Amino acid sequence: MTTDHVEPAVPGGECEREPDPSDSLRTFGAVVQALREHAGLSRVQFGELVRYSKHTVESVELGRRMPDAFFVERAEEVLGNTGALRHSARFLARGDAGLAAWFRQWARLERTAVSLCTYECRLIPGLLQSEGYVRTLCENEIPPLSDDALETTVQVRMERQQLLRERPNTTFDFVIEEAVLMRRLGGTQVTAEQLDLILELGLLRNVTVQVMPADSEQHACLSGPVRLLEMPDGRWRAYSEGQENGRLIAGPKEVSRIHMRYARLRSQALSPKDSVGLLMRIRGAV
């Protein structure tokens, strides 16, 4: 979730430093490196020709810096005027600042999914988090975030939450552990606002919220949090996340097993109506 300071571009000099490389930046950098090596140039030699330092050339090739127009034009001229760099530069995009690097591919899939399913046993699911709750999570981040990184993270996460309202034809199903709802992260006011938001979002026709009661004697997802989504072509994907990592799961057999566990979990959780009742009781006790 860390976001470094972004340096301003200097025409004819250094390019912007990216907080996290995007796939398009890595691809562009790999093309630059391949063409440079094909031309028999070292990074120092190439840097002298394009008027950038060796370190900047290296950063561009590794996808760590967004090349400016001057770099693209000079590199194109030096490496044979094939048009490859000019054309590919049109598709360059920065990474999604504010989202963990390992979560970004999943976040992109969310934008086109027709169905999303989430089970959480650690914290309130991101799509249901209030701004105060997000800020509390950021303030508890270790190592601490800079002020700019914290504000960027809050903004991006709140924008992501708009999926619930912007995609009324997409179904969003959530199962949340009762213990997560009982935790007063951020204090009484933050907790109250968070519970109010869950109750509010649960009224949307495309959103279903269920609570997994603490006294349940059965539990189908003891292996940890679950995320599933259905793509427009009918295929399903799953996502697993832990400390400092996340994994997109596409294998049909593995996805099927996770889907079976989630389906069983929903049958073990409280009904949506009973979940609202429990949420209101928890809210009343805050």
PDB file of C-alpha atoms in Angstrom:
ATOM      1  CA  MET A   1       0.000   0.000   0.000  1.00  0.00           C
ATOM      2  CA  THR A   2       3.077   2.221   0.094  1.00  0.00           C
ATOM      3  CA  THR A   3       3.309   5.119  -2.367  1.00  0.00           C
ATOM      4  CA  ASP A   4       6.604   6.955  -2.782  1.00  0.00           C
ATOM      5  CA  HIS A   5       7.044  10.632  -3.602  1.00  0.00           C
ATOM      6  CA  VAL A   6       6.685  11.380  -7.332  1.00  0.00           C
ATOM      7  CA  GLU A   7       9.413  13.552  -8.813  1.00  0.00           C
ATOM      8  CA  PRO A   8       8.415  16.123 -11.451  1.00  0.00           C
ATOM      9  CA  ALA A   9       9.566  15.536 -15.005  1.00  0.00           C
ATOM     10  CA  VAL A  10      12.496  17.625 -16.210  1.00  0.00           C
ATOM     11  CA  PRO A  11      12.470  18.182 -20.008  1.00  0.00           C
ATOM     12  CA  GLY A  12      15.593  16.695 -21.509  1.00  0.00           C
ATOM     13  CA  GLY A  13      16.609  15.342 -18.116  1.00  0.00           C
ATOM     14  CA  GLU A  14      15.034  13.008 -15.586  1.00  0.00           C
ATOM     15  CA  CYS A  15      11.588  11.405 -16.068  1.00  0.00           C
ATOM     16  CA  GLU A  16       8.892  10.862 -13.440  1.00  0.00           C
ATOM     17  CA  ARG A  17       9.553   8.163 -10.868  1.00  0.00           C
ATOM     18  CA  GLU A  18       6.619   5.774 -10.641  1.00  0.00           C
ATOM     19  CA  PRO A  19       5.476   4.610  -7.207  1.00  0.00           C
ATOM     20  CA  ASP A  20       4.673   1.162  -8.663  1.00  0.00           C
ATOM     21  CA  PRO A  21       5.356  -0.038 -12.223  1.00  0.00           C
ATOM     22  CA  SER A  22       2.329  -0.815 -14.392  1.00  0.00           C
ATOM     23  CA  ASP A  23       2.290  -3.654 -16.933  1.00  0.00           C
ATOM     24  CA  SER A  24       2.398  -1.179 -19.822  1.00  0.00           C
ATOM     25  CA  LEU A  25       5.477   0.574 -18.395  1.00  0.00           C
ATOM     26  CA  ARG A  26       7.265  -2.745 -17.967  1.00  0.00           C
ATOM     27  CA  THR A  27       6.392  -3.775 -21.522  1.00  0.00           C
ATOM     28  CA  PHE A  28       7.542  -0.463 -22.993  1.00  0.00           C
ATOM     29  CA  GLY A  29      10.773  -0.692 -21.010  1.00  0.00           C
ATOM     30  CA  ALA A  30      11.404  -4.227 -22.251  1.00  0.00           C
ATOM     31  CA  VAL A  31      10.986  -3.031 -25.856  1.00  0.00           C
ATOM     32  CA  VAL A  32      13.445  -0.180 -25.283  1.00  0.00           C
ATOM     33  CA  GLN A  33      15.973  -2.580 -23.790  1.00  0.00           C
ATOM     34  CA  ALA A  34      15.574  -5.112 -26.610  1.00  0.00           C
ATOM     35  CA  LEU A  35      16.061  -2.451 -29.294  1.00  0.00           C
ATOM     36  CA  ARG A  36      19.021  -0.944 -27.439  1.00  0.00           C
ATOM     37  CA  GLU A  37      20.762  -4.295 -27.096  1.00  0.00           C
ATOM     38  CA  HIS A  38      20.005  -5.130 -30.734  1.00  0.00           C
ATOM     39  CA  ALA A  39      21.751  -1.881 -31.663  1.00  0.00           C
ATOM     40  CA  GLY A  40      24.783  -2.949 -29.633  1.00  0.00           C
ATOM     41  CA  LEU A  41      24.569  -0.030 -27.214  1.00  0.00           C
ATOM     42  CA  SER A  42      25.265  -0.078 -23.492  1.00  0.00           C
ATOM     43  CA  ARG A  43      23.017   1.941 -21.202  1.00  0.00           C
ATOM     44  CA  VAL A  44      25.763   4.547 -20.823  1.00  0.00           C
ATOM     45  CA  GLN A  45      26.188   4.885 -24.601  1.00  0.00           C
ATOM     46  CA  PHE A  46      22.443   4.994 -25.203  1.00  0.00           C
ATOM     47  CA  GLY A  47      22.005   7.548 -22.421  1.00  0.00           C
ATOM     48  CA  GLU A  48      24.547   9.867 -24.005  1.00  0.00           C
ATOM     49  CA  LEU A  49      22.733   9.659 -27.339  1.00  0.00           C
ATOM     50  CA  VAL A  50      19.279  10.363 -25.914  1.00  0.00           C
ATOM     51  CA  ARG A  51      20.665  12.884 -23.379  1.00  0.00           C
ATOM     52  CA  TYR A  52      19.557  11.045 -20.260  1.00  0.00           C
ATOM     53  CA  SER A  53      21.597   9.494 -17.499  1.00  0.00           C
ATOM     54  CA  LYS A  54      22.355   5.784 -17.339  1.00  0.00           C
ATOM     55  CA  HIS A  55      20.162   5.571 -14.235  1.00  0.00           C
ATOM     56  CA  THR A  56      17.177   7.084 -16.048  1.00  0.00           C
ATOM     57  CA  VAL A  57      17.622   4.682 -18.963  1.00  0.00           C
ATOM     58  CA  GLU A  58      17.722   1.793 -16.508  1.00  0.00           C
ATOM     59  CA  SER A  59      14.594   3.058 -14.703  1.00  0.00           C
ATOM     60  CA  VAL A  60      12.658   3.339 -17.974  1.00  0.00           C
ATOM     61  CA  GLU A  61      13.750  -0.132 -19.089  1.00  0.00           C
ATOM     62  CA  LEU A  62      12.634  -1.615 -15.762  1.00  0.00           C
ATOM     63  CA  GLY A  63       9.294   0.195 -15.890  1.00  0.00           C
ATOM     64  CA  ARG A  64      10.119   2.387 -12.919  1.00  0.00           C
ATOM     65  CA  ARG A  65       9.775   5.699 -14.749  1.00  0.00           C
ATOM     66  CA  MET A  66       7.221   7.143 -17.134  1.00  0.00           C
ATOM     67  CA  PRO A  67       9.178   8.329 -20.220  1.00  0.00           C
ATOM     68  CA  ASP A  68       8.332  11.828 -21.372  1.00  0.00           C
ATOM     69  CA  ALA A  69       7.800  12.787 -25.027  1.00  0.00           C
ATOM     70  CA  PHE A  70      11.419  13.899 -25.405  1.00  0.00           C
ATOM     71  CA  PHE A  71      12.740  10.510 -24.286  1.00  0.00           C
ATOM     72  CA  VAL A  72      10.401   8.663 -26.638  1.00  0.00           C
ATOM     73  CA  GLU A  73      11.357  10.792 -29.654  1.00  0.00           C
ATOM     74  CA  ARG A  74      15.116  10.652 -28.982  1.00  0.00           C
ATOM     75  CA  ALA A  75      15.000   6.896 -28.356  1.00  0.00           C
ATOM     76  CA  GLU A  76      12.995   6.373 -31.541  1.00  0.00           C
ATOM     77  CA  GLU A  77      15.564   8.272 -33.604  1.00  0.00           C
ATOM     78  CA  VAL A  78      18.550   6.551 -32.018  1.00  0.00           C
ATOM     79  CA  LEU A  79      17.067   3.060 -32.338  1.00  0.00           C
ATOM     80  CA  GLY A  80      16.177   3.137 -36.019  1.00  0.00           C
ATOM     81  CA  ASN A  81      12.913   5.063 -36.398  1.00  0.00           C
ATOM     82  CA  THR A  82      10.866   1.860 -36.593  1.00  0.00           C
ATOM     83  CA  GLY A  83       7.828   3.548 -35.061  1.00  0.00           C
ATOM     84  CA  ALA A  84       7.613   0.875 -32.370  1.00  0.00           C
ATOM     85  CA  LEU A  85       8.324   3.234 -29.483  1.00  0.00           C
ATOM     86  CA  ARG A  86       6.093   6.062 -30.718  1.00  0.00           C
ATOM     87  CA  HIS A  87       3.147   3.726 -31.199  1.00  0.00           C
ATOM     88  CA  SER A  88       3.597   1.790 -27.944  1.00  0.00           C
ATOM     89  CA  ALA A  89       4.044   5.001 -25.945  1.00  0.00           C
ATOM     90  CA  ARG A  90       0.401   5.865 -26.706  1.00  0.00           C
ATOM     91  CA  PHE A  91      -0.724   2.987 -24.511  1.00  0.00           C
ATOM     92  CA  LEU A  92       1.430   3.773 -21.493  1.00  0.00           C
ATOM     93  CA  ALA A  93      -0.458   4.005 -18.224  1.00  0.00           C
ATOM     94  CA  ARG A  94       0.618   4.457 -14.657  1.00  0.00           C
ATOM     95  CA  GLY A  95      -0.124   1.921 -11.962  1.00  0.00           C
ATOM     96  CA  ASP A  96      -3.175   2.340  -9.755  1.00  0.00           C
ATOM     97  CA  ALA A  97      -1.652   4.373  -6.941  1.00  0.00           C
ATOM     98  CA  GLY A  98      -3.349   3.787  -3.629  1.00  0.00           C
ATOM     99  CA  LEU A  99      -3.965   0.087  -4.262  1.00  0.00           C
ATOM    100  CA  ALA A 100      -1.494  -2.605  -3.321  1.00  0.00           C
ATOM    101  CA  ALA A 101       0.517  -3.691  -6.353  1.00  0.00           C
ATOM    102  CA  TRP A 102      -0.605  -7.304  -5.962  1.00  0.00           C
ATOM    103  CA  PHE A 103      -4.293  -6.273  -5.866  1.00  0.00           C
ATOM    104  CA  ARG A 104      -4.399  -4.149  -9.014  1.00  0.00           C
ATOM    105  CA  GLN A 105      -5.116  -6.910 -11.524  1.00  0.00           C
ATOM    106  CA  TRP A 106      -8.082  -8.026  -9.439  1.00  0.00           C
ATOM    107  CA  ALA A 107      -9.309  -4.432  -9.138  1.00  0.00           C
ATOM    108  CA  ARG A 108      -9.308  -4.149 -12.948  1.00  0.00           C
ATOM    109  CA  LEU A 109     -11.371  -7.333 -13.265  1.00  0.00           C
ATOM    110  CA  GLU A 110     -13.885  -5.949 -10.756  1.00  0.00           C
ATOM    111  CA  ARG A 111     -14.720  -3.118 -13.150  1.00  0.00           C
ATOM    112  CA  THR A 112     -16.168  -5.492 -15.751  1.00  0.00           C
ATOM    113  CA  ALA A 113     -17.412  -8.363 -13.572  1.00  0.00           C
ATOM    114  CA  VAL A 114     -21.097  -9.336 -13.602  1.00  0.00           C
ATOM    115  CA  SER A 115     -20.966 -10.878 -10.132  1.00  0.00           C
ATOM    116  CA  LEU A 116     -18.654 -10.442  -7.140  1.00  0.00           C
ATOM    117  CA  CYS A 117     -18.556 -12.523  -3.957  1.00  0.00           C
ATOM    118  CA  THR A 118     -16.529 -11.664  -0.867  1.00  0.00           C
ATOM    119  CA  TYR A 119     -15.951 -13.342   2.489  1.00  0.00           C
ATOM    120  CA  GLU A 120     -13.888 -11.482   5.102  1.00  0.00           C
ATOM    121  CA  CYS A 121     -12.678 -12.573   8.520  1.00  0.00           C
ATOM    122  CA  ARG A 122     -10.065  -9.844   9.082  1.00  0.00           C
ATOM    123  CA  LEU A 123     -11.637  -6.465   8.354  1.00  0.00           C
ATOM    124  CA  ILE A 124     -14.608  -4.820   6.646  1.00  0.00           C
ATOM    125  CA  PRO A 125     -14.469  -5.590   2.881  1.00  0.00           C
ATOM    126  CA  GLY A 126     -12.981  -2.703   0.918  1.00  0.00           C
ATOM    127  CA  LEU A 127     -16.131  -2.022  -1.103  1.00  0.00           C
ATOM    128  CA  LEU A 128     -18.060  -1.465   2.142  1.00  0.00           C
ATOM    129  CA  GLN A 129     -15.505   0.615   4.049  1.00  0.00           C
ATOM    130  CA  SER A 130     -16.379   4.112   5.242  1.00  0.00           C
ATOM    131  CA  GLU A 131     -13.888   6.932   4.760  1.00  0.00           C
ATOM    132  CA  GLY A 132     -13.151   7.039   8.484  1.00  0.00           C
ATOM    133  CA  TYR A 133     -12.491   3.300   8.508  1.00  0.00           C
ATOM    134  CA  VAL A 134     -10.140   3.598   5.509  1.00  0.00           C
ATOM    135  CA  ARG A 135      -8.250   6.400   7.214  1.00  0.00           C
ATOM    136  CA  THR A 136      -7.909   4.294  10.336  1.00  0.00           C
ATOM    137  CA  LEU A 137      -6.485   1.407   8.319  1.00  0.00           C
ATOM    138  CA  CYS A 138      -3.995   3.776   6.676  1.00  0.00           C
ATOM    139  CA  GLU A 139      -2.995   5.273  10.018  1.00  0.00           C
ATOM    140  CA  ASN A 140      -2.306   1.762  11.338  1.00  0.00           C
ATOM    141  CA  GLU A 141      -0.129   0.854   8.356  1.00  0.00           C
ATOM    142  CA  ILE A 142       3.418  -0.278   9.185  1.00  0.00           C
ATOM    143  CA  PRO A 143       5.727   1.266   8.104  1.00  0.00           C
ATOM    144  CA  PRO A 144       3.761   4.525   8.337  1.00  0.00           C
ATOM    145  CA  LEU A 145       2.527   6.137   5.123  1.00  0.00           C
ATOM    146  CA  SER A 146       3.473   9.653   4.113  1.00  0.00           C
ATOM    147  CA  ASP A 147       0.674  12.245   4.241  1.00  0.00           C
ATOM    148  CA  ASP A 148       0.443  12.278   0.425  1.00  0.00           C
ATOM    149  CA  ALA A 149       0.331   8.487   0.223  1.00  0.00           C
ATOM    150  CA  LEU A 150      -2.372   8.336   2.886  1.00  0.00           C
ATOM    151  CA  GLU A 151      -4.589  10.847   1.075  1.00  0.00           C
ATOM    152  CA  THR A 152      -4.063   9.098  -2.273  1.00  0.00           C
ATOM    153  CA  THR A 153      -4.979   5.742  -0.761  1.00  0.00           C
ATOM    154  CA  VAL A 154      -8.149   7.108   0.833  1.00  0.00           C
ATOM    155  CA  GLN A 155      -9.207   8.776  -2.422  1.00  0.00           C
ATOM    156  CA  VAL A 156      -8.592   5.688  -4.579  1.00  0.00           C
ATOM    157  CA  ARG A 157     -10.376   3.354  -2.184  1.00  0.00           C
ATOM    158  CA  MET A 158     -13.414   5.607  -1.938  1.00  0.00           C
ATOM    159  CA  GLU A 159     -13.540   5.892  -5.736  1.00  0.00           C
ATOM    160  CA  ARG A 160     -13.394   2.094  -6.036  1.00  0.00           C
ATOM    161  CA  GLN A 161     -16.435   1.860  -3.777  1.00  0.00           C
ATOM    162  CA  GLN A 162     -18.527   3.649  -6.422  1.00  0.00           C
ATOM    163  CA  LEU A 163     -18.721   0.299  -8.251  1.00  0.00           C
ATOM    164  CA  LEU A 164     -21.688  -0.608  -6.048  1.00  0.00           C
ATOM    165  CA  ARG A 165     -23.751   2.295  -7.391  1.00  0.00           C
ATOM    166  CA  GLU A 166     -22.268   2.634 -10.877  1.00  0.00           C
ATOM    167  CA  ARG A 167     -22.869  -1.035 -11.768  1.00  0.00           C
ATOM    168  CA  PRO A 168     -26.507  -1.700 -10.730  1.00  0.00           C
ATOM    169  CA  ASN A 169     -26.650  -4.808 -12.921  1.00  0.00           C
ATOM    170  CA  THR A 170     -23.673  -6.380 -11.131  1.00  0.00           C
ATOM    171  CA  THR A 171     -24.450  -8.402  -8.012  1.00  0.00           C
ATOM    172  CA  PHE A 172     -22.289  -7.898  -4.923  1.00  0.00           C
ATOM    173  CA  ASP A 173     -22.504 -10.532  -2.185  1.00  0.00           C
ATOM    174  CA  PHE A 174     -20.683 -10.168   1.134  1.00  0.00           C
ATOM    175  CA  VAL A 175     -20.259 -12.515   4.085  1.00  0.00           C
ATOM    176  CA  ILE A 176     -18.578 -10.889   7.090  1.00  0.00           C
ATOM    177  CA  GLU A 177     -17.525 -12.465  10.373  1.00  0.00           C
ATOM    178  CA  GLU A 178     -19.403 -11.122  13.393  1.00  0.00           C
ATOM    179  CA  ALA A 179     -16.078 -10.581  15.177  1.00  0.00           C
ATOM    180  CA  VAL A 180     -15.031  -8.094  12.475  1.00  0.00           C
ATOM    181  CA  LEU A 181     -18.182  -6.052  13.094  1.00  0.00           C
ATOM    182  CA  MET A 182     -17.585  -6.100  16.846  1.00  0.00           C
ATOM    183  CA  ARG A 183     -14.056  -4.706  16.562  1.00  0.00           C
ATOM    184  CA  ARG A 184     -14.148  -0.961  17.291  1.00  0.00           C
ATOM    185  CA  LEU A 185     -11.327  -0.009  14.982  1.00  0.00           C
ATOM    186  CA  GLY A 186     -10.843   3.754  15.032  1.00  0.00           C
ATOM    187  CA  GLY A 187     -13.094   4.284  18.036  1.00  0.00           C
ATOM    188  CA  THR A 188     -16.802   4.665  18.668  1.00  0.00           C
ATOM    189  CA  GLN A 189     -17.586   7.288  16.021  1.00  0.00           C
ATOM    190  CA  VAL A 190     -15.719   5.499  13.218  1.00  0.00           C
ATOM    191  CA  THR A 191     -17.368   2.211  14.188  1.00  0.00           C
ATOM    192  CA  ALA A 192     -20.846   3.752  14.254  1.00  0.00           C
ATOM    193  CA  GLU A 193     -20.367   5.398  10.854  1.00  0.00           C
ATOM    194  CA  GLN A 194     -19.019   2.156   9.425  1.00  0.00           C
ATOM    195  CA  LEU A 195     -21.992   0.118  10.638  1.00  0.00           C
ATOM    196  CA  ASP A 196     -24.401   2.763   9.339  1.00  0.00           C
ATOM    197  CA  LEU A 197     -22.754   2.577   5.908  1.00  0.00           C
ATOM    198  CA  ILE A 198     -23.023  -1.221   5.746  1.00  0.00           C
ATOM    199  CA  LEU A 199     -26.735  -0.978   6.627  1.00  0.00           C
ATOM    200  CA  GLU A 200     -27.195   1.721   3.968  1.00  0.00           C
ATOM    201  CA  LEU A 201     -25.354  -0.144   1.208  1.00  0.00           C
ATOM    202  CA  GLY A 202     -27.178  -3.340   2.111  1.00  0.00           C
ATOM    203  CA  LEU A 203     -30.412  -1.662   0.981  1.00  0.00           C
ATOM    204  CA  LEU A 204     -29.173  -1.468  -2.627  1.00  0.00           C
ATOM    205  CA  ARG A 205     -30.945  -4.021  -4.829  1.00  0.00           C
ATOM    206  CA  ASN A 206     -27.651  -5.415  -6.163  1.00  0.00           C
ATOM    207  CA  VAL A 207     -25.986  -5.778  -2.737  1.00  0.00           C
ATOM    208  CA  THR A 208     -26.442  -8.613  -0.242  1.00  0.00           C
ATOM    209  CA  VAL A 209     -24.770  -8.594   3.171  1.00  0.00           C
ATOM    210  CA  GLN A 210     -24.697 -11.647   5.430  1.00  0.00           C
ATOM    211  CA  VAL A 211     -23.065 -12.082   8.820  1.00  0.00           C
ATOM    212  CA  MET A 212     -21.300 -15.262   9.880  1.00  0.00           C
ATOM    213  CA  PRO A 213     -22.303 -15.595  13.559  1.00  0.00           C
ATOM    214  CA  ALA A 214     -19.582 -16.143  16.142  1.00  0.00           C
ATOM    215  CA  ASP A 215     -21.473 -19.048  17.723  1.00  0.00           C
ATOM    216  CA  SER A 216     -21.741 -21.040  14.485  1.00  0.00           C
ATOM    217  CA  GLU A 217     -20.679 -24.669  14.914  1.00  0.00           C
ATOM    218  CA  GLN A 218     -19.888 -25.067  11.195  1.00  0.00           C
ATOM    219  CA  HIS A 219     -17.649 -23.044   8.916  1.00  0.00           C
ATOM    220  CA  ALA A 220     -16.763 -23.764   5.270  1.00  0.00           C
ATOM    221  CA  CYS A 221     -14.055 -21.114   4.868  1.00  0.00           C
ATOM    222  CA  LEU A 222     -11.648 -21.726   7.710  1.00  0.00           C
ATOM    223  CA  SER A 223      -8.760 -21.456   5.247  1.00  0.00           C
ATOM    224  CA  GLY A 224      -9.199 -17.686   5.111  1.00  0.00           C
ATOM    225  CA  PRO A 225     -10.799 -14.825   3.154  1.00  0.00           C
ATOM    226  CA  VAL A 226     -12.487 -15.562  -0.179  1.00  0.00           C
ATOM    227  CA  ARG A 227     -12.996 -13.409  -3.257  1.00  0.00           C
ATOM    228  CA  LEU A 228     -14.732 -14.615  -6.402  1.00  0.00           C
ATOM    229  CA  LEU A 229     -15.973 -12.878  -9.522  1.00  0.00           C
ATOM    230  CA  GLU A 230     -17.791 -13.880 -12.673  1.00  0.00           C
ATOM    231  CA  MET A 231     -16.567 -12.364 -15.921  1.00  0.00           C
ATOM    232  CA  PRO A 232     -18.895 -11.322 -18.789  1.00  0.00           C
ATOM    233  CA  ASP A 233     -18.010 -14.512 -20.711  1.00  0.00           C
ATOM    234  CA  GLY A 234     -19.160 -16.673 -17.810  1.00  0.00           C
ATOM    235  CA  ARG A 235     -15.712 -17.628 -16.527  1.00  0.00           C
ATOM    236  CA  TRP A 236     -14.947 -17.328 -12.818  1.00  0.00           C
ATOM    237  CA  ARG A 237     -11.809 -16.081 -11.113  1.00  0.00           C
ATOM    238  CA  ALA A 238     -10.753 -16.210  -7.460  1.00  0.00           C
ATOM    239  CA  TYR A 239      -8.320 -14.176  -5.412  1.00  0.00           C
ATOM    240  CA  SER A 240      -6.322 -15.072  -2.316  1.00  0.00           C
ATOM    241  CA  GLU A 241      -4.451 -12.523  -0.204  1.00  0.00           C
ATOM    242  CA  GLY A 242      -2.035 -12.622   2.714  1.00  0.00           C
ATOM    243  CA  GLN A 243       0.784 -10.548   4.208  1.00  0.00           C
ATOM    244  CA  GLU A 244       2.468  -8.504   1.441  1.00  0.00           C
ATOM    245  CA  ASN A 245       1.092 -10.668  -1.368  1.00  0.00           C
ATOM    246  CA  GLY A 246      -1.968 -11.638  -3.348  1.00  0.00           C
ATOM    247  CA  ARG A 247      -2.689 -14.299  -5.952  1.00  0.00           C
ATOM    248  CA  LEU A 248      -5.160 -14.311  -8.832  1.00  0.00           C
ATOM    249  CA  ILE A 249      -6.511 -17.834  -9.291  1.00  0.00           C
ATOM    250  CA  ALA A 250      -7.684 -18.861 -12.765  1.00  0.00           C
ATOM    251  CA  GLY A 251      -7.396 -22.662 -12.713  1.00  0.00           C
ATOM    252  CA  PRO A 252     -10.942 -24.073 -13.150  1.00  0.00           C
ATOM    253  CA  LYS A 253     -10.534 -26.844 -10.555  1.00  0.00           C
ATOM    254  CA  GLU A 254      -9.114 -24.536  -7.880  1.00  0.00           C
ATOM    255  CA  VAL A 255     -11.715 -21.854  -8.565  1.00  0.00           C
ATOM    256  CA  SER A 256     -14.450 -24.493  -8.403  1.00  0.00           C
ATOM    257  CA  ARG A 257     -13.313 -25.658  -4.963  1.00  0.00           C
ATOM    258  CA  ILE A 258     -13.298 -22.084  -3.643  1.00  0.00           C
ATOM    259  CA  HIS A 259     -16.730 -21.488  -5.191  1.00  0.00           C
ATOM    260  CA  MET A 260     -18.096 -24.590  -3.414  1.00  0.00           C
ATOM    261  CA  ARG A 261     -16.745 -23.366  -0.079  1.00  0.00           C
ATOM    262  CA  TYR A 262     -18.279 -19.929  -0.527  1.00  0.00           C
ATOM    263  CA  ALA A 263     -21.644 -21.389  -1.492  1.00  0.00           C
ATOM    264  CA  ARG A 264     -21.643 -23.586   1.610  1.00  0.00           C
ATOM    265  CA  LEU A 265     -20.582 -20.622   3.756  1.00  0.00           C
ATOM    266  CA  ARG A 266     -23.546 -18.562   2.559  1.00  0.00           C
ATOM    267  CA  SER A 267     -25.885 -21.327   3.671  1.00  0.00           C
ATOM    268  CA  GLN A 268     -24.213 -21.342   7.113  1.00  0.00           C
ATOM    269  CA  ALA A 269     -24.325 -17.550   7.568  1.00  0.00           C
ATOM    270  CA  LEU A 270     -27.351 -15.638   8.811  1.00  0.00           C
ATOM    271  CA  SER A 271     -29.939 -14.731   6.189  1.00  0.00           C
ATOM    272  CA  PRO A 272     -29.781 -11.165   4.854  1.00  0.00           C
ATOM    273  CA  LYS A 273     -32.808 -10.236   6.985  1.00  0.00           C
ATOM    274  CA  ASP A 274     -31.377 -11.756  10.158  1.00  0.00           C
ATOM    275  CA  SER A 275     -28.000 -10.184   9.359  1.00  0.00           C
ATOM    276  CA  VAL A 276     -29.616  -6.734   9.295  1.00  0.00           C
ATOM    277  CA  GLY A 277     -31.134  -7.450  12.699  1.00  0.00           C
ATOM    278  CA  LEU A 278     -27.750  -8.407  14.131  1.00  0.00           C
ATOM    279  CA  LEU A 279     -26.089  -5.384  12.559  1.00  0.00           C
ATOM    280  CA  MET A 280     -28.689  -3.104  14.115  1.00  0.00           C
ATOM    281  CA  ARG A 281     -28.159  -4.677  17.537  1.00  0.00           C
ATOM    282  CA  ILE A 282     -24.392  -4.247  17.232  1.00  0.00           C
ATOM    283  CA  ARG A 283     -24.939  -0.654  16.105  1.00  0.00           C
ATOM    284  CA  GLY A 284     -27.226   0.014  19.040  1.00  0.00           C
ATOM    285  CA  ALA A 285     -24.556  -1.201  21.458  1.00  0.00           C
ATOM    286  CA  VAL A 286     -21.877   1.157  20.108  1.00  0.00           C
TER     287      VAL A 286
END
